[in-house]
Amino acid sequence: KNQEVNQKMMPPNILLALIIAHDLVNTSAFIHSSHKKSPCRNTNIEQKNAKQIYIQQITAPTTRTTRLMLGDFFNFDKKKDVEPRAEANEKEANTNAVDEDPIEKIFSFFFGKPEEEPMGMKRFNSQTFPEQYPGTKTEFADPLSSDNPDMARIRPLLKNTNLETRAMKLTYDAKKMGWDPEIFHGAVDKLGGGVVVCTTTDGLVCGGYNPKGWVGYGEARGSIAAFLFVLDSANSGTSGLTKLLKVGGPGLAQMDLPESGPSFSPDALVIPMSRYDPKAARSKLGSYYERFEDGGNSLFGDESKVQLRDLKVYHGIYKEGEYIPFTDAEPFALY
């Protein structure tokens, strides 16, 4: 027991020296005993045989029961188990490195791999916050079983928006509720992002998506995800849908004026609902929203001002108590 305690307390280099010395002492004793017992007079042969036996002992695989061996210090037996894990970790690190941008790589070098949800907050990307990025023209939302025929026509346009997978409801119908700004804001304010769909007296169906919704505080509400659209027109192409994205940054995407109806920027799609001409609408593209591919600068084709026969607004359906985004003033919001 004292010997075991001393071995545990000794430094590894001293223990290793003692083990080798112990082997040399045993070998010397063996040679000495061979000299005594051998009747052979040729001492040179005896020394040669003893030397060969010693070499065999130190080179043969050991079966000793000594407490501490080299493996206890260098962990040779576990080397094969560690290598595959290291290779897997290296592959995982390389895979993550491909997905990281230069800033993330620098951060990871000094502070380690970023957490998925630091302090419970989701990271900023196009999946978690899609409306912080411009709209898409190459992807389309899947239909929902809850959509009526009118909603189904505009559903494909809502890809990468907060309404992409959310059921919608009709919140304002000018024909039934009246062409009046006060009625309009009473129906749509503080309900989150909404879709405006209007039909001209010539049958053209067009409108826009307002990600920030309305609150009626007289603000210019900005959003890079806002867009205008046209259904079934000469400019809509073969798909029957034309999507015109926000340009010039997010600012002035929606002019939220309590004395006016929906107004996408000061000029792109404006429906003032004035007392003397409540169904008038005007459009001029290029400053805040894209023009058509052929250079057309009016949502209504060749006309810059038209009369509407229908105007509807759709909002997402939220459960009771569920958070509705953008339901208050944003005096400093330019995104």
XYZ file of C-alpha atoms in Angstrom:
335
model
C 0.000 0.000 0.000
C 2.819 2.406 0.832
C 4.361 1.607 -2.531
C 1.075 2.437 -4.345
C 0.711 5.702 -2.427
C 4.274 6.674 -3.261
C 3.655 5.901 -6.932
C 0.614 8.161 -6.995
C 2.512 10.991 -5.310
C 5.666 10.728 -7.472
C 6.043 12.771 -10.670
C 5.604 10.702 -13.891
C 9.241 11.159 -15.042
C 10.615 9.764 -11.752
C 8.226 6.795 -11.885
C 9.327 5.993 -15.430
C 13.015 6.052 -14.364
C 12.260 3.733 -11.437
C 10.470 1.242 -13.720
C 13.467 1.068 -16.080
C 15.883 0.730 -13.119
C 13.720 -2.081 -11.742
C 13.984 -3.960 -15.053
C 17.756 -3.521 -15.133
C 18.119 -4.860 -11.564
C 16.048 -7.954 -12.416
C 18.136 -8.554 -15.515
C 21.404 -8.215 -13.594
C 20.138 -10.693 -11.002
C 19.239 -13.118 -13.751
C 22.720 -12.852 -15.308
C 24.340 -13.297 -11.906
C 22.298 -16.406 -11.159
C 23.157 -17.810 -14.569
C 26.874 -17.453 -13.748
C 26.449 -19.436 -10.521
C 24.358 -22.288 -11.887
C 26.005 -22.836 -15.271
C 28.699 -25.476 -15.298
C 29.952 -24.086 -18.582
C 33.483 -22.725 -18.396
C 33.122 -20.505 -21.440
C 32.050 -17.233 -19.810
C 31.935 -15.442 -23.152
C 29.117 -17.719 -24.345
C 27.237 -17.206 -21.076
C 27.498 -13.433 -21.350
C 26.350 -13.577 -24.980
C 23.330 -15.718 -24.078
C 22.442 -13.420 -21.167
C 22.638 -10.398 -23.430
C 20.271 -12.028 -25.970
C 17.809 -12.913 -23.221
C 17.886 -9.316 -21.970
C 17.259 -7.967 -25.471
C 14.316 -10.352 -25.898
C 12.853 -9.208 -22.598
C 12.909 -5.504 -23.414
C 11.668 -5.932 -27.002
C 8.938 -8.548 -26.456
C 5.289 -7.418 -25.765
C 5.029 -6.817 -22.054
C 2.600 -8.668 -19.769
C 3.779 -7.043 -16.584
C 1.335 -6.015 -13.857
C 3.156 -2.791 -12.984
C 0.687 -0.098 -11.886
C 1.901 2.739 -14.132
C 2.798 2.252 -17.791
C 3.566 4.563 -20.704
C -0.044 4.290 -21.811
C -1.129 5.939 -18.583
C 0.751 9.055 -19.599
C 0.240 9.130 -23.386
C -3.192 7.433 -23.810
C -2.143 5.269 -26.765
C -5.166 2.958 -26.570
C -7.737 5.742 -27.081
C -6.009 7.367 -30.017
C -8.073 5.532 -32.627
C -11.344 6.535 -30.924
C -10.364 10.185 -30.788
C -9.327 10.545 -34.423
C -12.778 9.924 -36.001
C -14.341 12.430 -33.624
C -11.725 15.010 -34.524
C -12.347 14.407 -38.224
C -16.120 14.762 -37.734
C -15.661 17.982 -35.784
C -13.334 19.300 -38.492
C -15.904 18.496 -41.215
C -18.651 20.192 -39.200
C -16.468 23.246 -38.681
C -15.702 23.414 -42.401
C -19.418 23.143 -43.240
C -20.284 25.948 -40.844
C -17.433 28.054 -42.200
C -18.945 27.942 -45.684
C -22.224 29.376 -44.381
C -20.543 32.149 -42.368
C -19.879 35.566 -43.839
C -16.515 37.329 -43.191
C -17.840 39.226 -40.163
C -19.123 36.007 -38.568
C -15.776 34.311 -39.194
C -13.901 37.116 -37.421
C -16.381 37.044 -34.519
C -16.110 33.238 -34.243
C -12.303 33.417 -34.191
C -12.255 35.672 -31.120
C -15.474 34.748 -29.282
C -16.332 31.221 -30.424
C -19.233 29.833 -32.452
C -22.375 32.047 -32.303
C -25.370 30.698 -30.413
C -28.548 29.877 -32.334
C -30.763 31.994 -30.074
C -28.654 34.214 -27.764
C -30.616 35.102 -24.627
C -33.740 33.604 -26.258
C -33.725 36.033 -29.200
C -33.909 34.801 -32.800
C -31.080 35.712 -35.127
C -31.660 38.223 -37.906
C -32.034 36.490 -41.292
C -34.428 36.153 -44.213
C -36.228 33.182 -42.603
C -36.953 34.734 -39.210
C -37.530 38.312 -40.454
C -38.449 38.070 -44.152
C -39.851 41.598 -44.417
C -36.467 43.122 -43.643
C -35.474 42.127 -47.180
C -36.834 43.168 -50.601
C -39.669 41.130 -52.060
C -39.068 38.284 -54.496
C -40.176 37.969 -58.117
C -39.003 34.405 -58.674
C -40.757 32.603 -55.808
C -44.474 32.288 -55.134
C -46.481 31.392 -52.052
C -48.468 28.168 -51.923
C -52.282 28.363 -51.855
C -54.212 28.001 -48.612
C -57.441 26.089 -48.229
C -58.973 29.060 -46.373
C -58.607 31.422 -49.360
C -61.668 32.442 -51.342
C -61.269 33.034 -55.126
C -60.239 36.690 -54.646
C -57.643 35.831 -51.997
C -56.345 32.918 -54.084
C -55.457 35.306 -56.909
C -53.159 37.415 -54.735
C -51.795 34.637 -52.494
C -48.836 33.746 -54.815
C -47.562 37.324 -54.490
C -47.181 37.052 -50.712
C -44.059 34.892 -50.725
C -41.566 35.971 -48.002
C -44.079 38.181 -46.210
C -45.752 37.945 -42.813
C -48.954 36.882 -44.596
C -47.427 34.063 -46.669
C -48.879 31.241 -44.572
C -51.484 33.184 -42.599
C -55.185 33.039 -43.360
C -56.681 36.381 -44.406
C -59.961 38.207 -43.933
C -61.684 41.060 -45.747
C -61.506 44.130 -43.496
C -62.645 46.909 -45.820
C -64.995 46.934 -48.822
C -65.606 50.399 -50.288
C -68.776 49.316 -52.099
C -70.441 48.157 -48.902
C -68.838 50.439 -46.311
C -68.430 53.687 -48.263
C -65.690 55.646 -50.040
C -64.617 57.704 -47.055
C -61.166 58.119 -45.390
C -62.573 58.016 -41.869
C -64.451 54.782 -42.558
C -61.364 53.356 -44.248
C -59.075 54.010 -41.264
C -61.708 52.859 -38.812
C -61.683 49.498 -40.568
C -57.944 48.960 -41.227
C -55.970 50.772 -38.513
C -53.783 48.738 -36.115
C -54.388 45.391 -37.793
C -50.835 44.832 -39.104
C -49.761 44.494 -42.718
C -52.497 44.517 -45.353
C -53.171 44.001 -49.064
C -55.025 46.612 -51.128
C -56.898 45.351 -54.218
C -58.673 47.798 -56.509
C -60.500 47.398 -59.818
C -60.769 50.184 -62.370
C -63.887 50.915 -64.421
C -62.021 49.288 -67.369
C -61.655 46.033 -65.426
C -57.950 46.312 -64.549
C -57.170 44.662 -61.174
C -54.175 46.069 -59.323
C -53.050 47.029 -55.833
C -50.216 46.778 -53.354
C -48.908 45.168 -50.197
C -48.324 47.409 -47.176
C -46.149 45.466 -44.655
C -46.429 48.127 -41.928
C -50.204 48.557 -42.118
C -52.028 51.733 -41.073
C -52.477 53.522 -37.760
C -53.815 56.890 -38.956
C -51.174 59.088 -37.271
C -50.028 60.960 -40.390
C -46.762 59.046 -40.731
C -44.641 58.068 -43.708
C -44.170 54.385 -42.922
C -41.166 52.767 -44.589
C -40.626 49.161 -45.660
C -38.272 47.601 -48.184
C -40.672 44.632 -48.493
C -43.580 46.723 -49.872
C -44.626 46.172 -53.485
C -47.295 46.941 -56.080
C -48.922 44.450 -58.424
C -51.133 44.149 -61.474
C -53.342 41.205 -62.443
C -54.410 40.395 -66.013
C -53.123 43.392 -67.951
C -51.143 43.911 -71.137
C -48.049 44.534 -68.981
C -48.469 41.484 -66.762
C -46.788 39.004 -69.123
C -47.652 35.342 -69.544
C -47.995 34.610 -65.819
C -50.879 37.039 -65.369
C -49.047 38.616 -62.421
C -46.743 41.622 -62.370
C -44.905 42.565 -59.204
C -43.229 45.971 -58.844
C -40.814 46.191 -55.919
C -39.852 49.095 -53.689
C -36.850 51.102 -54.935
C -34.751 53.899 -53.470
C -34.644 52.330 -50.017
C -37.496 51.578 -47.635
C -38.587 55.157 -46.956
C -42.049 56.488 -47.877
C -43.450 53.088 -48.752
C -46.878 54.120 -47.360
C -48.200 57.595 -46.611
C -50.454 56.910 -43.617
C -52.609 60.045 -43.654
C -55.886 60.073 -41.651
C -57.560 62.357 -44.226
C -56.760 60.020 -47.140
C -57.274 56.479 -48.319
C -54.363 54.128 -49.145
C -51.315 55.865 -50.599
C -48.279 53.865 -51.699
C -45.596 56.585 -51.608
C -46.618 60.130 -52.587
C -47.272 59.102 -56.205
C -46.991 55.347 -57.029
C -50.602 54.423 -56.147
C -52.698 57.112 -54.460
C -56.421 56.840 -53.643
C -57.248 60.106 -51.792
C -61.010 59.471 -51.352
C -61.668 63.172 -51.589
C -65.153 64.417 -50.923
C -65.704 65.608 -54.488
C -64.061 62.670 -56.318
C -63.879 59.709 -53.887
C -63.260 56.979 -56.493
C -60.338 58.652 -58.272
C -56.888 57.016 -58.258
C -53.568 58.125 -59.740
C -50.215 56.461 -60.375
C -46.683 57.467 -61.314
C -43.932 54.849 -61.061
C -40.166 55.163 -60.913
C -39.395 57.319 -57.889
C -40.386 54.892 -55.118
C -41.582 51.749 -56.916
C -40.303 49.991 -60.028
C -41.474 50.775 -63.527
C -42.699 48.042 -65.857
C -40.093 46.211 -67.933
C -41.198 48.093 -71.059
C -40.640 51.412 -69.280
C -44.303 52.048 -68.437
C -44.571 54.458 -65.522
C -48.231 54.067 -64.553
C -49.892 51.186 -62.777
C -52.919 51.798 -65.005
C -51.099 51.434 -68.326
C -51.426 54.473 -70.582
C -53.513 56.414 -68.055
C -52.054 58.179 -65.044
C -55.455 58.815 -63.455
C -58.496 56.505 -63.463
C -61.810 55.869 -61.737
C -62.283 52.842 -59.520
C -65.337 50.691 -59.269
C -64.121 48.518 -56.397
C -61.638 48.755 -53.507
C -60.935 46.055 -50.902
C -58.374 45.542 -48.153
C -57.325 42.194 -46.654
C -55.524 41.553 -43.356
C -54.126 38.491 -41.635
C -56.179 36.613 -39.050
C -54.577 36.574 -35.588
C -55.705 34.553 -32.605
C -56.923 36.279 -29.482
C -53.911 37.527 -27.549
C -51.502 36.881 -30.424
C -48.993 39.605 -31.152
C -49.852 41.784 -34.180
C -46.821 43.615 -35.599
C -46.716 47.316 -36.486
C -49.807 48.499 -34.643
C -48.433 51.793 -33.355
C -46.519 54.891 -34.417
C -42.956 54.530 -35.665
C -41.504 58.043 -35.681
C -37.918 56.832 -36.165
C -38.552 53.762 -38.338
C -36.976 54.155 -41.778
C -36.535 50.430 -42.513
